[in-house]
């Protein structure tokens, strides 16, 4: 296992809203951790998912692919996604890939939780 | 008073190799970043790092199939007003030119020592990167979720070329130095 692969923490910020705290590298190697956090949140009824990229160290194309897979699952389950904590560089990558059209990018956790409700 | 002539000299800033172990692209991007410190503003350096990492990961995973005994060679140059990074893998020769890579099928001359400058589309890259990734199509299941590497590289740097020379597959990335 890649020791740099992101660790994912799950916490609740409302009855139907969960934040996934991402720490480390978002690459394909982080997929099991993200899948586990997502499934845990879904099982417990999350309708709003907020990705906290404040601890992101590095993201590559495999990580982007992993987020696309997450989006597919969330879309099937009618869940909304928002994110905060992205650096300027990774915001640019979200815009380039148009991930920002499917995952609302916000400046703070509060605004991301609110955005995922709309 | 006349303006200084443009700086067109080429100077090598670094030359190193990384073993073809998935994850070693992180080492490559760190070494490249160190070698160009102060020559590229932070925002453009971030883009160059992403491009270097993607090209190196491709060489490791698809060029060398993750064989740790094979090294990916990386060189960094200052060429006039730009920084150039080359990332080289051993190309089709690794697989005996048996047609199991896209460039084997497309370009037999790549195995006989001839130099061939190509458009990057579909050559030396996984086949799912030959088409432009489209998020809507990926979400609809019409494209694989992955396949963003080549797309990212092209948008991160000012220029990208793919060359086959002496059987080696070389990606050349160029980024304007200095300024904002």
Short mmCIF file of C-alpha atoms in Angstrom, two decimals, chain A residues 4 25 57-58 60-62 64-65 68-69 71-72 88-89 92-93 96-99, chain B residues 25-26 29-30 43 46-47 50 53-54 135 138-139 145-146 148-149 151-152 155-156:
data_model
loop_
_atom_site.label_atom_id
_atom_site.label_comp_id
_atom_site.label_asym_id
_atom_site.label_seq_id
_atom_site.Cartn_x
_atom_site.Cartn_y
_atom_site.Cartn_z
CA UNK A 4 1.16 8.60 0.97
CA UNK A 25 -2.33 12.12 -1.78
CA UNK A 57 -0.86 17.16 -0.63
CA UNK A 58 -0.98 15.94 -4.20
CA UNK A 60 -3.06 13.18 -10.06
CA UNK A 61 -5.15 11.95 -12.97
CA UNK A 62 -5.87 8.69 -11.14
CA UNK A 64 -9.46 12.68 -10.68
CA UNK A 65 -10.73 9.40 -12.10
CA UNK A 68 -15.47 10.77 -11.23
CA UNK A 69 -16.35 7.32 -9.91
CA UNK A 71 -19.69 11.30 -8.65
CA UNK A 72 -21.28 8.40 -10.53
CA UNK A 88 -5.56 27.61 -6.47
CA UNK A 89 -3.77 24.98 -8.57
CA UNK A 92 -7.75 25.24 -11.79
CA UNK A 93 -7.66 21.49 -12.43
CA UNK A 96 -10.20 22.33 -16.54
CA UNK A 97 -11.81 18.93 -16.10
CA UNK A 98 -15.22 20.56 -15.41
CA UNK A 99 -15.42 18.73 -12.11
CA UNK B 25 6.54 10.17 -10.04
CA UNK B 26 6.38 12.07 -6.74
CA UNK B 29 8.33 16.12 -9.55
CA UNK B 30 10.21 17.04 -6.36
CA UNK B 43 1.56 28.97 -10.21
CA UNK B 46 2.64 23.82 -9.92
CA UNK B 47 1.48 23.20 -13.48
CA UNK B 50 1.64 18.13 -12.46
CA UNK B 53 4.25 13.68 -12.59
CA UNK B 54 1.71 12.58 -15.20
CA UNK B 135 -16.86 14.54 -17.89
CA UNK B 138 -17.80 9.69 -18.18
CA UNK B 139 -20.73 10.31 -15.86
CA UNK B 145 -13.62 7.42 -15.28
CA UNK B 146 -9.86 7.49 -15.80
CA UNK B 148 -7.12 12.32 -17.78
CA UNK B 149 -3.31 12.17 -17.85
CA UNK B 151 -5.29 15.91 -21.22
CA UNK B 152 -3.80 17.35 -18.04
CA UNK B 155 -3.18 21.96 -20.55
CA UNK B 156 -0.50 22.38 -17.90
#
